[in-house]
CSV table of C-alpha atoms in Angstrom, one decimal:
chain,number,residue,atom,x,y,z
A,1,UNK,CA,-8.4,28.6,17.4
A,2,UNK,CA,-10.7,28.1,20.0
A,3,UNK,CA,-9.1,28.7,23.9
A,4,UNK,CA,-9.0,25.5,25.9
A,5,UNK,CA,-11.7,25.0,28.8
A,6,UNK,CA,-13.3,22.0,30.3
A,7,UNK,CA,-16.3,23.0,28.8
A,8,UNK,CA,-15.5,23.5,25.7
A,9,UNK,CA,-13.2,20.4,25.2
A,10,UNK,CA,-16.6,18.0,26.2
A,11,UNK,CA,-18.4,20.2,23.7
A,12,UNK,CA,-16.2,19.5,20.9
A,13,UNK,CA,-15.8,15.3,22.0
A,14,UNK,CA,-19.9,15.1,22.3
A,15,UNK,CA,-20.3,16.7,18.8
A,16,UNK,CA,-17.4,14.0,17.6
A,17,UNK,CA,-18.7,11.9,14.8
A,18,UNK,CA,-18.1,9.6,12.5
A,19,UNK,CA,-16.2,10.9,9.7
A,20,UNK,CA,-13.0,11.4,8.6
A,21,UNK,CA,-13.7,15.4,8.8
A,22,UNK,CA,-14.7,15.5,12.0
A,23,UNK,CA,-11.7,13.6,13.8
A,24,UNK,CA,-9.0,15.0,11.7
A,25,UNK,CA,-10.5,18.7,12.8
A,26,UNK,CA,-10.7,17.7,16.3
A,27,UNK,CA,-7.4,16.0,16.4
A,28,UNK,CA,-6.1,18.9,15.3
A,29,UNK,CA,-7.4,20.9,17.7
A,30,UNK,CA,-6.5,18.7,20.4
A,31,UNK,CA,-2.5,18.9,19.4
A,32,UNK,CA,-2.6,23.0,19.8
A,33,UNK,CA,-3.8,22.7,23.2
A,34,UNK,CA,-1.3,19.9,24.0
A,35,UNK,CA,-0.1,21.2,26.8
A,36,UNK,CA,-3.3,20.4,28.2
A,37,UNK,CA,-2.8,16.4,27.1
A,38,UNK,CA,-3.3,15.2,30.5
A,39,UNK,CA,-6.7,16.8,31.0
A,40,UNK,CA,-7.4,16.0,27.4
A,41,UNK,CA,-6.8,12.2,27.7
A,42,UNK,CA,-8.8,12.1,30.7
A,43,UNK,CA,-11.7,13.8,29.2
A,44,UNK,CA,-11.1,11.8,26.1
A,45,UNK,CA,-11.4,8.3,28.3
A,46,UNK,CA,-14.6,9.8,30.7
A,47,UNK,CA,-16.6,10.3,27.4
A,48,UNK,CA,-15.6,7.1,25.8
A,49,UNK,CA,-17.4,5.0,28.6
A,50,UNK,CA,-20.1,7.4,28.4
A,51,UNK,CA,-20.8,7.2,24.1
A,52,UNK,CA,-23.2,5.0,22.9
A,53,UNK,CA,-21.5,1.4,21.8
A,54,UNK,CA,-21.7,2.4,18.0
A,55,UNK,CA,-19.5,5.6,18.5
A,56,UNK,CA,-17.0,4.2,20.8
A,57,UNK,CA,-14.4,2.9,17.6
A,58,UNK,CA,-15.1,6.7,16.5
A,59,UNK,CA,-12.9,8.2,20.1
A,60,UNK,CA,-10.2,5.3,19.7
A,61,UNK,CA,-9.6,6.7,15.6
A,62,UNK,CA,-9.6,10.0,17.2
A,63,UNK,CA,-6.6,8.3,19.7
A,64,UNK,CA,-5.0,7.1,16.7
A,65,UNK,CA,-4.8,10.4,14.7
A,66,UNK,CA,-3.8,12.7,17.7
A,67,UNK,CA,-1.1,9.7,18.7
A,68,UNK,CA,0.5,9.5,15.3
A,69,UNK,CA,0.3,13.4,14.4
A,70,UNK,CA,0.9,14.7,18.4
A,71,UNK,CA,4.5,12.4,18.6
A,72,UNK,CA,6.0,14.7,15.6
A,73,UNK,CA,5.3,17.7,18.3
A,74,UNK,CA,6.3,16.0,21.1
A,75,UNK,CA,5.6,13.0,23.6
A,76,UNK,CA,2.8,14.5,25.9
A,77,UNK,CA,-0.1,12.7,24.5
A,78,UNK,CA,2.1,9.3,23.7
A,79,UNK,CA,2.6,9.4,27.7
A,80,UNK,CA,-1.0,10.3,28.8
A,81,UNK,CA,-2.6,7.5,26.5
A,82,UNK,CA,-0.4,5.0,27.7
A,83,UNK,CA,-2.4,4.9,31.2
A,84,UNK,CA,-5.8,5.2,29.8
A,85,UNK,CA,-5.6,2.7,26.7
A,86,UNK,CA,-5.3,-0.6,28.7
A,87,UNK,CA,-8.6,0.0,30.1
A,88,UNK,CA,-9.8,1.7,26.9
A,89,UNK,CA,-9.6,-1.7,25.0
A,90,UNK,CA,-10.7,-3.8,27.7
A,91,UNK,CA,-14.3,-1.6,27.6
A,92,UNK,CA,-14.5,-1.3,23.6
A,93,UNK,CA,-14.0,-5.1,23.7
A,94,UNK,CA,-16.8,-5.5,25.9
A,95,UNK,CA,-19.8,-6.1,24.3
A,96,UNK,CA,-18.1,-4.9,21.0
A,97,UNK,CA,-19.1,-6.2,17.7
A,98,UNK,CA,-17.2,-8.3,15.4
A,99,UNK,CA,-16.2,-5.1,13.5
A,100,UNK,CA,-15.5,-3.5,16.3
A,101,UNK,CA,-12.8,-6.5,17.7
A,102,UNK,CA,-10.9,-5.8,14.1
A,103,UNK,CA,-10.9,-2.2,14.1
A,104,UNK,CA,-9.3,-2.2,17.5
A,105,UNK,CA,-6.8,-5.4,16.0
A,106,UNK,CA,-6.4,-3.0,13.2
A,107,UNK,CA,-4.9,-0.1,15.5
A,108,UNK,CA,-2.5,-2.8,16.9
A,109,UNK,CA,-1.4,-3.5,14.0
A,110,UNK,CA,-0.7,-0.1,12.9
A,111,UNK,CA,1.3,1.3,16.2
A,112,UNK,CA,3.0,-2.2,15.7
A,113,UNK,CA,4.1,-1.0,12.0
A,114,UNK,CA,4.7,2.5,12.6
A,115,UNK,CA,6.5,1.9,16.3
A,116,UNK,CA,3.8,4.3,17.9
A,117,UNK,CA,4.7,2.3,21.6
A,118,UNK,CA,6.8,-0.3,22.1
A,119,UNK,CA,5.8,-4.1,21.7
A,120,UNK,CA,5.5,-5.2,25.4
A,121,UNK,CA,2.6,-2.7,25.4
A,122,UNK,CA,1.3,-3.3,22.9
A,123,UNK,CA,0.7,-7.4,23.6
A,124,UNK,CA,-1.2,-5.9,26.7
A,125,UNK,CA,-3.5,-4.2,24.6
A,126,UNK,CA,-4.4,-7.6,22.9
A,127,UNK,CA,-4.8,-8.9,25.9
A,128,UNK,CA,-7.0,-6.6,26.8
A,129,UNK,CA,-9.4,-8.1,24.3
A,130,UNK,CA,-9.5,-10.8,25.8
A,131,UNK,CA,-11.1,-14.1,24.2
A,132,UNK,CA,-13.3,-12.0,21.9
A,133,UNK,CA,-10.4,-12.2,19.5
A,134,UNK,CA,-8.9,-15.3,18.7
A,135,UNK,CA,-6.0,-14.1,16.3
A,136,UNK,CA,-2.4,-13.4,17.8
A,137,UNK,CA,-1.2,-10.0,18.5
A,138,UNK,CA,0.6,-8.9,15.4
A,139,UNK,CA,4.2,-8.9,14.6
A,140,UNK,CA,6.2,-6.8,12.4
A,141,UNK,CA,8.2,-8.7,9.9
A,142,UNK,CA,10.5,-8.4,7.8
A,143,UNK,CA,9.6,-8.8,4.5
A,144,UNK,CA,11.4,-11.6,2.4
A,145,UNK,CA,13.4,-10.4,-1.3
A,146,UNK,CA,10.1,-12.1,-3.2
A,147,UNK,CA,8.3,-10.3,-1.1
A,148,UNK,CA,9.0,-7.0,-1.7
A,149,UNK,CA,9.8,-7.4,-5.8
A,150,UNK,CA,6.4,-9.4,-6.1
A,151,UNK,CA,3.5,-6.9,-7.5
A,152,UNK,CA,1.1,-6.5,-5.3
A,153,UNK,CA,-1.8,-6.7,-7.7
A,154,UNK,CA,-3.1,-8.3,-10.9
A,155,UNK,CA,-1.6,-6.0,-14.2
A,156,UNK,CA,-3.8,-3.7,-14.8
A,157,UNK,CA,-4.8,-2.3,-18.3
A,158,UNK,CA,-2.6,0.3,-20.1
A,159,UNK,CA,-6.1,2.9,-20.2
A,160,UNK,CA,-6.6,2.7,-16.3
A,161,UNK,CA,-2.7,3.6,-16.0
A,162,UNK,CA,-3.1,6.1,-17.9
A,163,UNK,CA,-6.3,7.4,-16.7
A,164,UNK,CA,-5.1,7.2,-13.1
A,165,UNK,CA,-1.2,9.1,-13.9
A,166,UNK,CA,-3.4,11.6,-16.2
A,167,UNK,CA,-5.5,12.1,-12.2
A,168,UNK,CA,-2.3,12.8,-10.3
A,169,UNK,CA,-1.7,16.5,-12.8
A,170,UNK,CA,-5.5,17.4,-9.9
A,171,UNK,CA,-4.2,16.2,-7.4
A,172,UNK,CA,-3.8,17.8,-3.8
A,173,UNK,CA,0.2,18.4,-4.2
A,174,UNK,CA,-0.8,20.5,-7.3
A,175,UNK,CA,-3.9,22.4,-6.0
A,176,UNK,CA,-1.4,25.9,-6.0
A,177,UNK,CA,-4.3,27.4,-5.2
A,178,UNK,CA,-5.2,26.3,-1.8
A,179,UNK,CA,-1.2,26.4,-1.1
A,180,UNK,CA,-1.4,29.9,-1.3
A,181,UNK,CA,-4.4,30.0,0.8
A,182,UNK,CA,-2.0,28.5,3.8
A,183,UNK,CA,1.0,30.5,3.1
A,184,UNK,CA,-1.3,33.4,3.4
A,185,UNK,CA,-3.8,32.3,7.0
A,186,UNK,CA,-3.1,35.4,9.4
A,187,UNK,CA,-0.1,35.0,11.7
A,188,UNK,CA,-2.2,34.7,14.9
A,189,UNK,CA,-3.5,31.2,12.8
A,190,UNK,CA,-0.4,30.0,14.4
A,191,UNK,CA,1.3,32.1,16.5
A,192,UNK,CA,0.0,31.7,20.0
A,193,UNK,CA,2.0,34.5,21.7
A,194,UNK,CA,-0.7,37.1,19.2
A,195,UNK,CA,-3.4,36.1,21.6
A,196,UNK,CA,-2.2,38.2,24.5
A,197,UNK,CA,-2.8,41.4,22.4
A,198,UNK,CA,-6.7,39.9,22.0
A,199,UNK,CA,-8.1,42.9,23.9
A,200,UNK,CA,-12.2,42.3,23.9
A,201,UNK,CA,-14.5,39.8,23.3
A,202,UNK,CA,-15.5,40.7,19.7
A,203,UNK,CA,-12.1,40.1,18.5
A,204,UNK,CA,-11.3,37.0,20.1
A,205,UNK,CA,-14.4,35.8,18.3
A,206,UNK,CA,-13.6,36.7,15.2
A,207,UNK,CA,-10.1,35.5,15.7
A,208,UNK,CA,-11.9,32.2,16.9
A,209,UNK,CA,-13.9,31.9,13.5
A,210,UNK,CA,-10.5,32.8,11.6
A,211,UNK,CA,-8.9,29.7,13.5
A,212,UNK,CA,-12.4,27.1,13.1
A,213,UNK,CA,-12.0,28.4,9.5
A,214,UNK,CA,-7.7,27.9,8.9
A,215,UNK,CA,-8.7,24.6,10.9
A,216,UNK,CA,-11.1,23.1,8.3
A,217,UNK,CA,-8.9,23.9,5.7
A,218,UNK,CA,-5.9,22.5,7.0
A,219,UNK,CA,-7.7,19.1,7.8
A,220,UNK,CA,-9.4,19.4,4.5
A,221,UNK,CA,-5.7,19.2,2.9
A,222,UNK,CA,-4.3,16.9,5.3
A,223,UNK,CA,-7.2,14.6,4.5
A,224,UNK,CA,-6.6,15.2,0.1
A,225,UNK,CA,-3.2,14.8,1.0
A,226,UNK,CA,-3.5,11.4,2.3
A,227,UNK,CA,-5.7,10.1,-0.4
A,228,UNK,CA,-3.4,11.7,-2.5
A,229,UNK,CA,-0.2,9.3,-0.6
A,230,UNK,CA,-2.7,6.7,-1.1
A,231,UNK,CA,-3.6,7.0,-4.7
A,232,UNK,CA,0.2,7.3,-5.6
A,233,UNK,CA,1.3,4.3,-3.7
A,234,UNK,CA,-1.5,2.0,-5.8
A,235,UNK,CA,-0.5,3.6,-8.7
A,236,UNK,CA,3.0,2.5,-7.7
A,237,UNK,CA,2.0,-1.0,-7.4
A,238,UNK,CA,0.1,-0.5,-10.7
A,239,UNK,CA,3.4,0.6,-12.8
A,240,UNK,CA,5.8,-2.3,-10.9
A,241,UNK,CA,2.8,-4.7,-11.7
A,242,UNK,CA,2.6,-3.7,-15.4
A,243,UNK,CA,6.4,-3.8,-15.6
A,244,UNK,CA,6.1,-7.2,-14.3
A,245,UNK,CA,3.6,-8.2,-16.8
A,246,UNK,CA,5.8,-6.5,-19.5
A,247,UNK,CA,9.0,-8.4,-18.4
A,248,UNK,CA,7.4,-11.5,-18.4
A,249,UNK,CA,6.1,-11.4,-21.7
A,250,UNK,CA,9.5,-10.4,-22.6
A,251,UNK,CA,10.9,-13.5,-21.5
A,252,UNK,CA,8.1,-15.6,-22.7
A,253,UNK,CA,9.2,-14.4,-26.4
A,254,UNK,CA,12.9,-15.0,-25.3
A,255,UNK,CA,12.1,-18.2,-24.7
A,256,UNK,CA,10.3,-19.1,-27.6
A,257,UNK,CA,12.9,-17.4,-29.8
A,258,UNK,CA,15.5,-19.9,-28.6
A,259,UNK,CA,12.9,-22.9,-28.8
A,260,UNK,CA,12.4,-21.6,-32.6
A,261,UNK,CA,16.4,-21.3,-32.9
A,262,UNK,CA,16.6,-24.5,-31.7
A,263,UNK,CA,14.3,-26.2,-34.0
A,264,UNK,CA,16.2,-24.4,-36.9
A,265,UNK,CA,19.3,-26.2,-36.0
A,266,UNK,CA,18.2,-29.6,-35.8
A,267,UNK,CA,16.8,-28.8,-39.1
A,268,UNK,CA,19.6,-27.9,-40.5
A,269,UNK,CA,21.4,-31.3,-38.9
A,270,UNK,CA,18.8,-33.7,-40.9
A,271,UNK,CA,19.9,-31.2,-44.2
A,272,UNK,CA,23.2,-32.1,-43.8
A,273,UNK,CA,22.9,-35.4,-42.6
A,274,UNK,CA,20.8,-35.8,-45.9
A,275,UNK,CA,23.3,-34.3,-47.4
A,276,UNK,CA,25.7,-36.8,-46.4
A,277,UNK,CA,23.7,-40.2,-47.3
A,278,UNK,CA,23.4,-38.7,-50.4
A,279,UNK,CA,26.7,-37.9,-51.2
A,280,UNK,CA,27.8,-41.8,-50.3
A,281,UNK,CA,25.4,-43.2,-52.2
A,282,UNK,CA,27.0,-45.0,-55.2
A,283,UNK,CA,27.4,-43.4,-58.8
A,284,UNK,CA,24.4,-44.7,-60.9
A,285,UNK,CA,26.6,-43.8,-64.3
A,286,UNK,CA,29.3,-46.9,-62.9
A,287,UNK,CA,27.1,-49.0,-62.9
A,288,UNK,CA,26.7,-52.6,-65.6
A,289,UNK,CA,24.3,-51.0,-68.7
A,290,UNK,CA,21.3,-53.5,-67.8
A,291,UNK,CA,18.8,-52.1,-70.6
A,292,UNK,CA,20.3,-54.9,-73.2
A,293,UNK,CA,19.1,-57.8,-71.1
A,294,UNK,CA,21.1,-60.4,-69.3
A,295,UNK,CA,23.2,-62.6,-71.2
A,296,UNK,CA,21.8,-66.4,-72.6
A,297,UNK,CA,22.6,-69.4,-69.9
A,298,UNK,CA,24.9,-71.8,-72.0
A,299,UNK,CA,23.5,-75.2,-73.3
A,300,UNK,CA,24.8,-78.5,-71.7
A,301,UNK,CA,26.4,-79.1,-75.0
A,302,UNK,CA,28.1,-76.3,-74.6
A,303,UNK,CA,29.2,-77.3,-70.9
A,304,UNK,CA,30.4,-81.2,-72.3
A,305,UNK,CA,32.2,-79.3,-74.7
A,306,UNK,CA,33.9,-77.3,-72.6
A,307,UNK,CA,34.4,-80.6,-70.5
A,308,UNK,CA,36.2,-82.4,-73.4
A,309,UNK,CA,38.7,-79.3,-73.8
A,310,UNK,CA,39.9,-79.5,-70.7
């Protein structure tokens, strides 16, 4: 990789811009010469007040990546940013645009979630916004038992799933071809000790375009790699969403099986009940045979008669 130098560390921040590409590449060249943080965050802050308003948000991502990537190598640039980034979001808020307000609250928020710096520190950063943001500095939360079962997303259809698990067999974690590409960069990729046996200038440039080279690779897969974390944590949410979906229409049929199994056994109480009244209802063959007619009322003679008898 490229030796460190003044010169060529403002080379490489003027010629920063605003892609993904270009601040992963330069972040990563920034964490090989770590041992230089200190002149590295200075330079770093000198041409932030110095870039044009619209590429100011560019050198605080570049911050971000080097402070979230550098810690797993060590705390050199966590400790050299911490002087600098007070005064780096008081003069990105100044004058910033809307979008420019949120994508500084955004890195809050991130440092906050991932414990990049402590929380006392990272309330002064908010501050140093200063009434151009009316939102609170972040908190992180704990996230209630609802919370963290509750999709995070409408069900999606059964084809997209597909479609998208079907995407995962291209994915960067699969590309064996580029892995082998790695595996096989030239030891003095990484090894910095090699550079001692650099003996003229034509090698160390060619071993400088080996480096540029391994470098664009490297933060080519870094960069597929984290689309690749990304598009595997939606897909999660897709799968616990269509689960959801599947579980609840289980239950809905559940449900409606008991209502059905309920409206079978009052059913079969009015049969029975039915059954009953007709059971105690009286014997038709018992009773009188009425189809001779009723017999004649008797005469009054036949009443005096009766009278005299008696």
């Amino acid at each position: 990789m490229t030796s460190f130098s003044s010169a060529t560390l403002e080379k490489k921040l003027s010629d920063l811009s605003n892609t993904q590409h270009s601040v992963q590449t330069l972040s990563l060249w920034l964490i090989h010469h770590r041992k230089h943080a200190k002149a590295i965050v200075q330079s770093w802050y000198k041409e932030l007040t110095k870039a044009r308003t619209s590429k100011k948000l560019t050198f605080m991502f570049l911050a971000n990546d080097v402070l979230q990537n550098g810690k797993r190598k060590g705390t050199e640039f966590l400790n050299e940013f911490k002087h600098v980034l007070p005064a780096a979001f008081q003069h990105c808020a100044q004058g910033g645009s809307v979008e420019a307000i949120r994508g500084l609250e955004r890195l809050i928020s991130i440092w906050t979630e991932r414990n990049v710096y402590e929380a006392t520190f990272l309330v002064k950063l908010h501050k140093c916004l200063g009434q151009v943001s009316d939102s609170p500095p972040p908190e992180k939360k704990q996230k209630t038992d609802d919370e963290k079962q509750a999709p995070l997303m409408e069900p999606p259809d059964p084809e997209d799933l597909i479609k998208a698990l079907m995407e995962l067999e291209n994915s960067a974690s699969q590309d064996a071809a580029v892995r082998e590409k790695i595996a096989n960069l030239p030891a003095e990729v990484q090894d910095v000790s090699l550079l001692e046996k650099i003996e003229d200038k034509e090698t160390g440039d060619r071993l400088s375009k080996i480096v540029d080279e391994a470098c664009l690779l490297l933060a080519d897969y870094n960069g597929r790699l984290a689309a690749e974390l990304e598009d595997r944590t939606t897909i999660s949410k897709m799968l616990a969403a269509f689960i959801q979906l599947q579980k609840d229409k289980l239950a809905e049929s559940e449900k409606k099986l008991e209502e059905y199994k309920a409206k079978q056994e009052k059913v079969q109480l009015v049969r029975q009940e039915l059954k009953s009244h007709l059971e105690n209802l009286p014997d038709l063959t018992k009773l009188p045979d009425l189809a001779g007619g009723l017999a004649p009322l008797p005469s009054a003679g036949d009443l005096f008669a009766s009278g005299n008898k008696s």
